[in-house]
Amino acid sequence: MSLYQLDPSPTVDHDDSTINGGAVTPPETVADIVEDLDPLKGPKSSVPWPGNSYIIRSAISGQVLTLLDGQVVLASPGGRGSIHWACVQTKGWLGFKNTVSGRFLGHGPKGNLRCSADRHQSWENFCVRMTPDGDYILLMTHFERLWHVGSKNDKGKEQLAKIGERMEEAIIWEFVKV
């Protein structure tokens, strides 16, 4: 039984050997350990919804979307980057605001992901689509089209970016609610 599933009805101890009579005690002692509180060890994914915050994790690599030294990267959890993203909605589009920087996830002129906008505007618009396996793909606007978010090689370095319409090249994501 976890901390959030306590039985609200106490158990009465009918032991007559105590001076004060029966003692009312909870049915069990609850002691959570730190690992039980780790959101990355919880359910696989949640539906991204405005008003909630998430860790956005690659379903394949397990790395998480991280704002690190001003760059948006995939990194292993537990590093020094910022990994919490508040989901917002503007004009029907979803957006993701980094909870530490206060800036919005979006793309630059070449399509590379960045986190620099102080407002949720068209370059920060996302559409999140569920896959048949219950994971998600992220899509971003590209003129009148939606392009998948994935990675591309930019000057010899892998960059997260909006990459085009081919779903095979998209990164599959999990949204871990925090």
Short mmCIF file of C-alpha atoms in Angstrom, two decimals:
data_model
loop_
_atom_site.label_atom_id
_atom_site.label_comp_id
_atom_site.label_asym_id
_atom_site.label_seq_id
_atom_site.Cartn_x
_atom_site.Cartn_y
_atom_site.Cartn_z
CA MET A 1 0.00 0.00 0.00
CA SER A 2 1.45 3.37 -0.93
CA LEU A 3 1.19 6.72 0.77
CA TYR A 4 -1.67 7.71 -1.52
CA GLN A 5 -3.71 4.58 -0.85
CA LEU A 6 -4.21 4.67 2.91
CA ASP A 7 -7.19 2.86 4.35
CA PRO A 8 -9.16 5.65 6.08
CA SER A 9 -10.71 3.29 8.64
CA PRO A 10 -8.47 2.57 11.64
CA THR A 11 -7.99 -0.88 13.12
CA VAL A 12 -9.01 -1.26 16.75
CA ASP A 13 -6.62 -3.24 18.94
CA HIS A 14 -8.73 -5.48 21.25
CA ASP A 15 -5.74 -6.43 23.41
CA ASP A 16 -6.90 -6.18 27.07
CA SER A 17 -3.35 -6.29 28.45
CA THR A 18 -2.73 -2.54 28.26
CA ILE A 19 -3.64 -0.10 30.99
CA ASN A 20 -5.49 2.27 28.67
CA GLY A 21 -7.59 -0.42 27.00
CA GLY A 22 -7.84 -0.78 23.23
CA ALA A 23 -5.68 1.52 21.14
CA VAL A 24 -6.73 2.89 17.77
CA THR A 25 -3.90 2.34 15.28
CA PRO A 26 -3.61 2.55 11.51
CA PRO A 27 -3.74 -0.80 9.70
CA GLU A 28 -0.08 -0.60 8.70
CA THR A 29 2.95 1.65 8.81
CA VAL A 30 3.71 3.44 5.56
CA ALA A 31 7.32 4.23 4.75
CA ASP A 32 8.09 5.36 1.22
CA ILE A 33 11.63 5.30 -0.02
CA VAL A 34 13.06 7.87 -2.42
CA GLU A 35 12.86 5.51 -5.40
CA ASP A 36 9.09 5.16 -4.91
CA LEU A 37 8.76 8.93 -5.37
CA ASP A 38 10.73 9.03 -8.65
CA PRO A 39 8.29 10.03 -11.41
CA LEU A 40 10.38 8.23 -14.04
CA LYS A 41 9.69 4.88 -12.33
CA GLY A 42 5.92 5.43 -12.42
CA PRO A 43 3.40 4.78 -15.19
CA LYS A 44 4.81 4.72 -18.71
CA SER A 45 3.13 7.86 -20.05
CA SER A 46 0.38 10.38 -19.43
CA VAL A 47 -1.73 12.35 -21.87
CA PRO A 48 -0.14 15.82 -22.18
CA TRP A 49 -2.71 18.31 -20.91
CA PRO A 50 -2.57 22.06 -20.31
CA GLY A 51 -2.01 22.97 -16.67
CA ASN A 52 0.22 19.99 -15.93
CA SER A 53 4.01 19.56 -15.96
CA TYR A 54 5.90 16.70 -17.55
CA ILE A 55 9.25 15.09 -18.08
CA ILE A 56 9.34 14.41 -21.82
CA ARG A 57 11.26 11.18 -22.40
CA SER A 58 12.36 9.34 -25.53
CA ALA A 59 10.58 5.97 -25.45
CA ILE A 60 13.52 4.30 -27.23
CA SER A 61 16.60 5.73 -25.47
CA GLY A 62 15.10 6.68 -22.08
CA GLN A 63 16.83 10.06 -22.35
CA VAL A 64 14.78 13.13 -21.48
CA LEU A 65 14.23 16.48 -23.18
CA THR A 66 16.61 18.77 -21.30
CA LEU A 67 17.47 22.46 -21.30
CA LEU A 68 21.21 22.37 -20.68
CA ASP A 69 23.45 25.44 -20.94
CA GLY A 70 20.82 27.17 -23.09
CA GLN A 71 20.54 24.24 -25.55
CA VAL A 72 17.68 21.76 -25.97
CA VAL A 73 19.17 18.25 -25.89
CA LEU A 74 18.35 14.67 -25.05
CA ALA A 75 20.21 13.76 -21.86
CA SER A 76 20.19 11.06 -19.23
CA PRO A 77 17.94 11.82 -16.25
CA GLY A 78 19.69 13.02 -13.13
CA GLY A 79 22.08 15.42 -14.82
CA ARG A 80 22.32 19.14 -14.18
CA GLY A 81 19.93 20.32 -16.90
CA SER A 82 16.30 21.34 -16.48
CA ILE A 83 13.84 18.59 -17.43
CA HIS A 84 10.40 19.81 -16.30
CA TRP A 85 8.07 21.27 -18.95
CA ALA A 86 4.75 22.94 -18.14
CA CYS A 87 2.11 22.23 -20.78
CA VAL A 88 0.12 25.30 -21.85
CA GLN A 89 -2.47 26.00 -24.50
CA THR A 90 -2.77 29.08 -26.72
CA LYS A 91 -5.32 29.36 -29.54
CA GLY A 92 -5.83 25.58 -29.41
CA TRP A 93 -2.11 24.78 -29.80
CA LEU A 94 -0.08 23.10 -27.08
CA GLY A 95 3.15 24.67 -25.89
CA PHE A 96 5.82 23.58 -23.40
CA LYS A 97 7.36 26.10 -21.01
CA ASN A 98 10.54 25.17 -19.17
CA THR A 99 9.75 25.55 -15.48
CA VAL A 100 13.20 26.88 -14.59
CA SER A 101 13.92 29.32 -17.43
CA GLY A 102 10.33 30.39 -17.98
CA ARG A 103 10.97 30.15 -21.74
CA PHE A 104 9.01 28.19 -24.34
CA LEU A 105 10.18 25.23 -26.37
CA GLY A 106 10.11 26.08 -30.07
CA HIS A 107 12.23 26.12 -33.20
CA GLY A 108 14.62 28.53 -34.86
CA PRO A 109 14.91 29.56 -38.53
CA LYS A 110 16.63 26.27 -39.50
CA GLY A 111 14.09 24.14 -37.59
CA ASN A 112 16.39 23.27 -34.67
CA LEU A 113 14.67 23.11 -31.30
CA ARG A 114 15.42 25.93 -28.91
CA CYS A 115 14.01 27.30 -25.69
CA SER A 116 14.25 31.07 -25.91
CA ALA A 117 10.81 32.60 -26.50
CA ASP A 118 9.18 34.45 -23.63
CA ARG A 119 5.72 33.98 -25.21
CA HIS A 120 3.90 31.06 -26.81
CA GLN A 121 3.64 32.06 -30.48
CA SER A 122 3.54 30.20 -33.81
CA TRP A 123 7.13 28.88 -33.66
CA GLU A 124 6.33 27.34 -30.26
CA ASN A 125 3.15 25.50 -31.39
CA PHE A 126 2.97 21.75 -30.91
CA CYS A 127 0.52 19.06 -31.83
CA VAL A 128 0.86 15.84 -29.84
CA ARG A 129 -0.39 12.65 -31.50
CA MET A 130 -0.74 9.27 -29.79
CA THR A 131 0.79 6.22 -31.46
CA PRO A 132 -0.97 2.82 -31.47
CA ASP A 133 1.42 1.74 -28.67
CA GLY A 134 0.28 4.57 -26.35
CA ASP A 135 3.39 6.71 -26.81
CA TYR A 136 3.39 10.07 -28.61
CA ILE A 137 4.93 11.92 -31.49
CA LEU A 138 5.51 15.67 -31.36
CA LEU A 139 4.59 17.71 -34.41
CA MET A 140 5.40 21.36 -35.10
CA THR A 141 3.96 23.75 -37.63
CA HIS A 142 5.85 24.29 -40.88
CA PHE A 143 3.80 26.75 -42.92
CA GLU A 144 0.51 24.89 -43.56
CA ARG A 145 1.97 21.48 -42.65
CA LEU A 146 2.90 19.57 -39.50
CA TRP A 147 6.44 18.25 -39.27
CA HIS A 148 7.67 15.58 -36.85
CA VAL A 149 10.20 16.32 -34.14
CA GLY A 150 13.30 14.16 -34.39
CA SER A 151 17.03 14.63 -34.72
CA LYS A 152 19.20 15.75 -37.61
CA ASN A 153 22.88 16.20 -38.24
CA ASP A 154 23.76 19.90 -38.24
CA LYS A 155 27.45 20.66 -38.90
CA GLY A 156 28.52 17.27 -37.58
CA LYS A 157 26.41 17.50 -34.41
CA GLU A 158 23.08 15.80 -33.68
CA GLN A 159 20.37 18.41 -33.11
CA LEU A 160 16.76 18.02 -32.06
CA ALA A 161 14.65 19.62 -34.77
CA LYS A 162 11.46 19.53 -36.75
CA ILE A 163 12.52 17.11 -39.47
CA GLY A 164 9.75 16.65 -41.99
CA GLU A 165 6.63 14.63 -42.65
CA ARG A 166 8.10 11.10 -42.52
CA MET A 167 6.88 9.50 -39.31
CA GLU A 168 9.62 6.84 -39.50
CA GLU A 169 12.18 9.53 -38.61
CA ALA A 170 10.24 10.93 -35.64
CA ILE A 171 11.30 10.40 -32.06
CA ILE A 172 8.68 8.51 -30.05
CA TRP A 173 8.00 10.28 -26.75
CA GLU A 174 6.55 9.53 -23.32
CA PHE A 175 5.08 12.27 -21.12
CA VAL A 176 5.76 11.55 -17.45
CA LYS A 177 3.51 13.72 -15.30
CA VAL A 178 5.29 15.37 -12.36
#
